[in-house]
Amino acid sequence: MTFSDFSFSPALLKGVAAQGFETPTPVQAQAIPPQLEGRDVLALAKTGTGKTAAFGLPLIEQVAGRPGRRGGPRALVLAPTRELAVQIEDDLKRFGAGMSLRTVLILGGVGRGGQIRALSQGVDVVVATPGRLMDLMGEGRVRLDHVELFVLDEADRMLDMGFIRDIRKIAAAIPAGRRTALFSATMPTEIEGLAHDLLREPVRVEVAPSGETVTAIEQRVKHVSAGHKRAALAELLSDPAFERVIVFARTKRGADRVAKNLATDGFRAEAIHGDKAQNARQRALDAFRRGTARVLVATDIAARGIDVPEVTHVVNFDLPDEPESYTHRIGRTGRNGASGAAITLCDETERDKLRAIEKLIRRAFLPCGALGDQPPAPAQNQNRGAGPKPGRNRRRRRPGARAAA
Ligand code: ADP
């Protein structure tokens, strides 16, 4: 199957080809045709499966090139985080490069003047985070009564972040005759309920059954006292297999501290969290994507919705408060079928959290240094690179380790 099998206009096909896309991903193959037929879609798909094009291409096909209007957008895309919204708009612009498509980003953390001006100049698509959109709606700065197409991306994360009531209010401002597409990595009952209320006879699409992504990720734990976590992290990073690493910290201050210590220890690291200005977060992300920074230190909230390809390792410097956050964290690696590894540094006070995660993922963590590796080297040997080699295990692709997943 190729993209030309869809009934896309030549200009859109050109935009797709310019991105180097040839074969649709499974979620694209399944979700695009019903949307082109005007059906609602409920898609269960994880980050990295090609969701953006799965809703973006039918969206562009429907709204681009039609006479402009000033009353408000024809399409609205909601995303949980600023980073994700920025990426979605960016992708839409790229796919629609050869077409007239006016997009406006509406997000918190940046000035509102530009957003309000852009809206007043006429817009086809608004890509927004719920909070700022609600603000502007409340002030009468944006009207949703011309919206024909409503997309919710990463609905489960919007739920986690407390946006469900906002989403319902936003949906209520959109005409009932709209087409709606809802994408979510998981389907908790609240999302089922939301889908039931917002979608009409949706076509259900499900790709990458949950096991698939997770089995490709090797998950290990290293028991270490709180005071030795810094050295343990440095030791892990002394292994060059840790090429692109996201380190999770529980708090914003913790993230800053870890990033600072990493820099002192000679590793190129950037931190992102909610206290950083939008452009500082974007700069940090860009540095990580380009590879100028090898390590990105993030809090759970800040990491949601960011898409960085080829993350080789996720390291949990602290255990998350909610066991569910763990699966979000490790979903940052092992994408698109690539193998990945997640290492959790667990101190004495975190054992209960570890057990809660084991219960949730229904498997026990392997210790670092198992499967024939050397036992963890003492911290003072960190420069020898003689520590555990989870990365090597990852490459070895032990069938036993996979089957256990
Ligand atoms: P998601 O929105 O599910 O997180 P993206 O849409 O960002 O995923 O896609 C993940 C990556 O895969 C991106 O780098 C994107 O450019 C790429 N991609 C998406 N669809 C295709 C395709 N059909 N062919 C090749 N690459 C693709």
Coordinates of C-alpha atoms and ligand atoms in Angstrom, one line a residue:
M1 CA 0.0 0.0 0.0
T2 CA 1.2 3.5 -0.7
F3 CA -0.2 7.0 0.0
S4 CA -1.5 7.3 -3.5
D5 CA -4.0 4.6 -2.7
F6 CA -5.8 7.3 -0.6
S7 CA -7.9 9.8 -2.5
F8 CA -5.6 12.7 -1.7
S9 CA -5.2 15.7 -3.9
P10 CA -2.0 15.8 -5.9
A11 CA -0.8 18.8 -3.8
L12 CA -1.1 16.8 -0.6
L13 CA 0.5 13.7 -2.1
K14 CA 3.4 16.0 -3.0
G15 CA 3.6 17.2 0.6
V16 CA 3.7 13.6 1.9
A17 CA 6.3 12.6 -0.6
A18 CA 8.4 15.6 0.4
Q19 CA 8.6 14.2 3.9
G20 CA 10.0 10.9 2.5
F21 CA 6.9 9.0 3.5
E22 CA 6.2 6.1 1.1
T23 CA 4.2 3.5 3.0
P24 CA 1.5 4.4 5.5
T25 CA 2.0 3.2 9.0
P26 CA -0.7 0.8 10.4
V27 CA -2.6 3.6 12.2
Q28 CA -2.5 5.7 9.0
A29 CA -3.6 2.8 6.8
Q30 CA -6.6 2.1 9.2
A31 CA -7.6 5.6 10.3
I32 CA -7.2 7.7 7.1
P33 CA -9.9 6.0 4.9
P34 CA -12.8 6.4 7.4
Q35 CA -11.9 10.0 8.0
L36 CA -11.9 10.8 4.3
E37 CA -15.4 9.3 4.2
G38 CA -16.4 11.7 6.9
R39 CA -16.6 9.1 9.7
D40 CA -15.6 9.7 13.3
V41 CA -12.5 7.7 14.5
L42 CA -11.5 6.4 17.9
A43 CA -7.9 5.3 17.6
L44 CA -5.9 3.5 20.2
A45 CA -2.3 4.3 19.3
K46 CA 0.8 5.1 21.1
T47 CA 3.2 8.0 20.5
G48 CA 5.5 7.3 17.6
T49 CA 3.1 5.3 15.5
G50 CA 2.5 8.1 13.0
K51 CA -0.7 9.5 14.6
T52 CA 0.0 13.0 13.4
A53 CA -0.2 12.2 9.8
A54 CA -3.1 9.8 10.5
F55 CA -5.3 12.7 11.5
G56 CA -3.3 15.5 9.9
L57 CA -3.6 14.4 6.3
P58 CA -7.3 13.9 6.2
L59 CA -7.6 17.2 8.0
I60 CA -5.5 19.1 5.4
E61 CA -7.4 17.4 2.6
Q62 CA -10.7 18.7 4.1
V63 CA -9.7 22.2 5.0
A64 CA -6.9 23.4 2.7
G65 CA -7.4 25.5 -0.3
R66 CA -11.0 26.5 0.5
P67 CA -11.9 30.2 0.5
G68 CA -10.6 31.8 3.7
R69 CA -12.9 33.0 6.4
R70 CA -12.3 35.2 9.4
G71 CA -14.9 33.9 11.7
G72 CA -12.8 31.1 13.2
P73 CA -11.1 27.9 12.3
R74 CA -12.6 25.0 10.3
A75 CA -10.5 22.5 12.2
L76 CA -9.4 22.3 15.8
V77 CA -6.7 20.0 17.1
L78 CA -6.2 19.7 20.9
A79 CA -3.0 18.4 22.4
P80 CA -1.9 18.0 26.0
T81 CA 1.4 19.9 25.9
R82 CA 2.9 22.8 24.3
E83 CA 5.7 20.8 22.8
L84 CA 3.2 18.4 21.2
A85 CA 1.1 21.2 19.8
V86 CA 4.2 22.9 18.3
Q87 CA 5.1 19.6 16.6
I88 CA 1.7 19.0 15.3
E89 CA 1.5 22.5 13.8
D90 CA 4.9 22.0 12.3
D91 CA 3.9 18.7 10.7
L92 CA 0.7 20.2 9.3
K93 CA 2.6 23.1 7.8
R94 CA 5.1 20.7 6.2
F95 CA 2.4 18.3 4.8
G96 CA 0.4 21.3 3.5
A97 CA 3.4 23.2 2.2
G98 CA 2.2 23.4 -1.4
M99 CA -1.4 24.3 -0.4
S100 CA -2.9 27.3 1.2
L101 CA -3.3 26.3 4.8
R102 CA -3.4 28.9 7.6
T103 CA -2.6 27.4 11.0
V104 CA -2.5 29.2 14.3
L105 CA -1.0 27.8 17.5
I106 CA -2.7 28.7 20.8
L107 CA -0.7 27.8 23.8
G108 CA 0.1 29.0 27.3
G109 CA 3.5 30.1 28.4
V110 CA 4.0 32.4 25.4
G111 CA 2.5 35.9 24.7
R112 CA -1.1 36.1 23.7
G113 CA -0.9 39.1 21.4
G114 CA 0.5 37.2 18.5
Q115 CA -2.0 34.5 18.8
I116 CA -4.9 36.9 19.0
R117 CA -3.6 38.8 15.9
A118 CA -3.1 35.6 13.9
L119 CA -6.7 34.6 14.7
S120 CA -8.1 37.8 13.6
Q121 CA -6.3 37.5 10.3
G122 CA -8.2 34.4 9.4
V123 CA -7.3 30.8 10.1
D124 CA -8.0 27.3 8.8
V125 CA -6.6 25.2 11.6
V126 CA -6.1 26.0 15.3
V127 CA -3.7 23.7 17.2
A128 CA -4.1 24.3 20.9
T129 CA -3.6 23.2 24.4
P130 CA -6.9 23.3 26.3
G131 CA -6.0 25.9 29.0
R132 CA -5.1 28.9 26.8
L133 CA -7.9 28.0 24.3
M134 CA -10.4 28.2 27.2
D135 CA -9.0 31.6 28.2
L136 CA -9.3 33.0 24.7
M137 CA -12.8 31.5 24.3
G138 CA -13.9 33.1 27.5
E139 CA -12.8 36.5 26.2
G140 CA -14.5 36.0 22.9
R141 CA -11.2 36.0 21.0
V142 CA -11.8 32.7 19.2
R143 CA -15.0 31.3 17.9
L144 CA -15.5 27.6 17.3
D145 CA -18.9 27.8 15.6
H146 CA -17.3 27.1 12.1
V147 CA -15.3 24.1 13.3
E148 CA -16.1 21.1 11.1
L149 CA -13.3 18.9 12.3
F150 CA -12.3 18.3 15.9
V151 CA -9.2 16.2 16.8
L152 CA -8.1 15.2 20.3
D153 CA -4.6 13.9 20.4
E154 CA -3.2 11.9 23.3
A155 CA -6.5 12.1 25.1
D156 CA -5.3 9.9 28.0
R157 CA -2.6 12.4 28.8
M158 CA -5.1 15.3 28.7
L159 CA -7.1 13.3 31.2
D160 CA -4.0 12.8 33.4
M161 CA -3.3 16.5 33.3
G162 CA -6.8 17.3 34.4
F163 CA -8.1 18.7 31.1
I164 CA -11.2 16.6 30.7
R165 CA -13.7 19.2 31.9
D166 CA -12.1 21.8 29.6
I167 CA -12.3 19.4 26.7
R168 CA -16.0 18.9 27.3
K169 CA -16.6 22.6 27.5
I170 CA -14.6 23.2 24.3
A171 CA -16.5 20.4 22.5
A172 CA -19.8 21.9 23.6
A173 CA -18.8 25.1 21.7
I174 CA -18.3 23.2 18.5
P175 CA -21.3 22.5 16.2
A176 CA -22.7 19.0 16.6
G177 CA -22.4 18.3 12.9
R178 CA -18.6 18.1 13.1
R179 CA -16.4 15.2 12.4
T180 CA -14.4 14.1 15.4
A181 CA -11.2 12.0 15.8
L182 CA -9.9 10.9 19.2
F183 CA -6.4 9.4 19.6
S184 CA -5.3 7.9 22.8
A185 CA -2.5 5.5 23.9
T186 CA -4.6 3.9 26.5
M187 CA -8.4 3.6 27.0
P188 CA -9.3 4.2 30.6
T189 CA -13.0 4.3 31.4
E190 CA -13.0 8.1 31.5
I191 CA -11.7 8.2 27.9
E192 CA -14.3 5.6 26.9
G193 CA -16.9 7.9 28.4
L194 CA -15.6 10.9 26.7
A195 CA -15.5 9.1 23.4
H196 CA -19.0 7.9 23.9
D197 CA -20.2 11.5 24.5
L198 CA -18.2 13.2 21.8
L199 CA -18.0 10.7 18.9
R200 CA -20.8 9.5 16.6
E201 CA -20.6 5.8 15.6
P202 CA -16.9 5.9 15.5
V203 CA -14.7 3.5 13.5
R204 CA -12.4 1.9 16.1
V205 CA -8.8 1.6 15.1
E206 CA -6.3 -0.2 17.2
V207 CA -2.6 -0.7 16.4
A208 CA 0.5 -2.1 18.1
P209 CA -1.3 -4.2 20.7
S210 CA 0.1 -3.1 24.0
G211 CA 2.6 -6.0 24.3
E212 CA 4.5 -5.1 21.2
T213 CA 6.2 -1.9 22.2
V214 CA 6.8 -3.0 25.7
T215 CA 8.5 -6.3 24.9
A216 CA 11.1 -4.4 22.9
I217 CA 12.1 -2.5 26.0
E218 CA 14.4 -4.1 28.5
Q219 CA 13.5 -3.0 32.0
R220 CA 16.0 -3.2 34.8
V221 CA 16.4 -1.9 38.3
K222 CA 19.5 -0.9 40.1
H223 CA 19.2 -0.8 43.9
V224 CA 21.4 2.1 45.1
S225 CA 21.3 4.4 48.1
A226 CA 20.0 7.9 47.4
G227 CA 23.4 9.3 47.9
H228 CA 24.9 7.1 45.3
K229 CA 22.4 7.8 42.5
R230 CA 24.6 10.5 41.0
A231 CA 27.5 8.2 40.7
A232 CA 25.3 5.3 39.4
L233 CA 24.0 7.5 36.7
A234 CA 27.5 8.7 35.7
E235 CA 28.5 5.0 35.6
L236 CA 25.7 4.1 33.3
L237 CA 26.5 7.0 31.0
S238 CA 30.1 5.9 30.8
D239 CA 28.8 3.2 28.5
P240 CA 28.7 4.6 25.0
A241 CA 25.7 2.5 24.2
F242 CA 23.7 5.1 26.1
E243 CA 23.6 7.3 23.1
R244 CA 20.4 9.3 23.6
V245 CA 19.1 9.2 27.1
I246 CA 16.1 10.7 28.9
V247 CA 16.6 10.9 32.6
F248 CA 13.4 11.3 34.6
A249 CA 13.3 13.2 37.9
R250 CA 10.3 13.5 40.1
T251 CA 10.4 17.3 40.8
K252 CA 11.5 20.3 38.8
R253 CA 14.2 21.1 41.3
G254 CA 15.4 17.5 41.2
A255 CA 15.6 17.8 37.4
D256 CA 17.7 20.9 37.6
R257 CA 20.0 19.4 40.1
V258 CA 20.5 16.2 38.1
A259 CA 21.2 18.2 35.0
K260 CA 23.7 20.4 36.8
N261 CA 25.5 17.4 38.3
L262 CA 25.6 15.8 35.0
A263 CA 27.2 18.9 33.5
T264 CA 29.8 18.9 36.4
D265 CA 30.5 15.2 35.7
G266 CA 31.2 16.0 32.1
F267 CA 28.0 14.9 30.3
R268 CA 26.2 17.2 27.9
A269 CA 22.7 17.5 29.5
E270 CA 19.7 19.7 29.2
A271 CA 16.7 19.9 31.5
I272 CA 13.0 20.5 30.6
H273 CA 10.3 21.1 33.1
G274 CA 7.3 23.3 33.7
D275 CA 9.1 26.2 35.2
K276 CA 11.1 26.8 32.1
A277 CA 9.9 29.3 29.6
Q278 CA 8.6 27.8 26.4
N279 CA 11.5 28.9 24.3
A280 CA 14.0 27.5 26.8
R281 CA 12.2 24.2 26.7
Q282 CA 12.2 24.3 22.9
R283 CA 15.9 25.1 22.8
A284 CA 16.7 22.2 25.2
L285 CA 14.6 19.8 23.1
D286 CA 16.2 20.9 19.9
A287 CA 19.7 20.4 21.4
F288 CA 18.7 16.9 22.4
R289 CA 17.1 16.1 19.0
R290 CA 20.2 17.3 17.2
G291 CA 22.4 15.3 19.5
T292 CA 24.3 18.3 20.9
A293 CA 23.0 17.2 24.2
R294 CA 23.2 13.5 24.9
V295 CA 21.0 13.6 28.0
L296 CA 17.6 15.2 28.5
V297 CA 16.5 15.5 32.1
A298 CA 12.7 15.8 32.4
T299 CA 9.9 15.8 34.8
D300 CA 6.9 13.6 34.0
I301 CA 4.6 16.4 32.9
A302 CA 7.3 18.1 30.8
A303 CA 8.0 14.9 29.0
R304 CA 4.5 14.3 27.9
G305 CA 3.9 14.6 24.3
I306 CA 7.5 15.3 23.3
D307 CA 8.6 13.2 20.4
V308 CA 12.2 12.4 20.2
P309 CA 13.1 9.6 17.9
E310 CA 15.7 6.9 18.8
V311 CA 16.0 7.4 22.5
T312 CA 18.2 4.5 23.4
H313 CA 17.7 4.6 27.1
V314 CA 15.4 5.9 29.7
V315 CA 16.8 6.2 33.2
N316 CA 14.5 6.8 36.1
F317 CA 16.6 8.8 38.5
D318 CA 13.6 8.9 40.9
L319 CA 10.6 6.6 40.8
P320 CA 7.4 8.3 39.8
D321 CA 4.7 8.9 42.4
E322 CA 2.1 7.2 40.1
P323 CA 2.9 3.8 38.8
E324 CA 1.2 4.7 35.5
S325 CA 3.8 7.4 34.9
Y326 CA 6.3 4.7 34.7
T327 CA 4.8 3.3 31.5
H328 CA 4.6 6.8 30.0
R329 CA 8.2 7.3 30.8
I330 CA 9.6 4.1 29.3
G331 CA 7.4 4.6 26.2
R332 CA 9.9 7.3 25.3
T333 CA 12.3 4.5 24.1
G334 CA 11.8 1.4 22.1
R335 CA 9.6 3.3 19.5
N336 CA 8.7 2.2 16.1
G337 CA 9.8 -1.3 16.9
A338 CA 13.4 -0.2 17.8
S339 CA 14.7 -1.9 20.9
G340 CA 15.3 0.3 24.0
A341 CA 16.2 -0.1 27.6
A342 CA 14.9 1.5 30.8
I343 CA 16.9 1.5 34.0
T344 CA 15.4 2.5 37.3
L345 CA 17.5 3.7 40.1
C346 CA 15.7 2.7 43.3
D347 CA 16.7 3.6 46.8
E348 CA 15.5 2.1 50.1
T349 CA 12.7 4.6 50.4
E350 CA 11.3 3.8 46.9
R351 CA 10.9 0.0 47.2
D352 CA 7.1 0.3 47.6
K353 CA 6.8 2.4 44.5
L354 CA 8.9 -0.2 42.6
R355 CA 6.6 -3.0 43.8
A356 CA 3.5 -1.0 42.7
I357 CA 5.0 -0.7 39.2
E358 CA 5.8 -4.4 39.1
K359 CA 2.2 -5.1 39.9
L360 CA 1.0 -2.7 37.2
I361 CA 3.3 -4.1 34.4
R362 CA 2.8 -7.6 35.7
R363 CA 6.5 -8.5 35.6
A364 CA 9.5 -8.3 37.9
F365 CA 12.4 -6.0 37.1
L366 CA 15.6 -7.7 36.2
P367 CA 18.5 -6.4 38.2
C368 CA 21.2 -4.5 36.4
G369 CA 24.1 -6.8 36.0
A370 CA 22.1 -9.9 35.5
L371 CA 22.3 -12.2 32.5
G372 CA 26.0 -12.7 32.8
D373 CA 27.0 -9.1 33.3
Q374 CA 29.6 -8.1 35.8
P375 CA 28.1 -7.1 39.1
P376 CA 27.8 -3.3 39.5
A377 CA 31.2 -1.8 39.9
P378 CA 31.8 0.5 42.9
A379 CA 31.3 4.1 42.3
Q380 CA 35.0 5.1 42.4
N381 CA 35.5 2.9 39.3
Q382 CA 33.1 4.9 37.2
N383 CA 35.7 6.2 34.8
R384 CA 36.8 2.7 33.8
G385 CA 33.5 2.1 32.2
A386 CA 33.4 -1.3 34.0
G387 CA 29.8 -0.9 35.2
P388 CA 26.8 -2.8 34.2
K389 CA 26.1 -2.8 30.5
P390 CA 22.4 -2.8 30.0
G391 CA 23.0 -1.3 26.6
R392 CA 25.0 -4.4 25.5
N393 CA 22.2 -6.6 26.7
R394 CA 19.8 -4.6 24.7
R395 CA 21.9 -5.2 21.6
R396 CA 22.2 -8.9 22.3
R397 CA 18.4 -9.2 21.9
R398 CA 18.2 -12.2 24.2
P399 CA 15.1 -14.2 23.2
G400 CA 14.6 -15.2 26.8
A401 CA 14.5 -11.7 28.0
R402 CA 11.8 -10.9 25.4
A403 CA 9.7 -13.8 26.2
A404 CA 9.7 -12.8 29.8
A405 CA 8.1 -9.5 28.9
Ligands
ADP1 P1 3.0 10.2 16.8 O1 2.2 11.4 16.4 O2 2.2 8.9 16.7 O3 3.8 10.4 18.0 P2 4.5 10.9 14.6 O4 3.4 11.2 13.7 O5 5.3 12.0 15.2 O6 4.0 9.9 15.7 O7 5.5 9.9 13.8 C1 6.6 9.4 14.4 C2 7.8 9.5 13.4 O8 7.5 8.7 12.3 C3 8.0 10.9 12.9 O9 9.4 11.1 12.8 C4 7.3 10.8 11.5 O10 8.0 11.8 10.6 C5 7.6 9.4 11.1 N1 6.5 8.9 10.2 C6 5.2 9.0 10.4 N2 4.5 8.3 9.4 C7 5.5 7.8 8.5 C8 5.4 7.1 7.3 N3 4.2 6.7 6.8 N4 6.5 6.8 6.7 C9 7.7 7.2 7.3 N5 7.9 7.8 8.4 C10 6.7 8.2 9.0

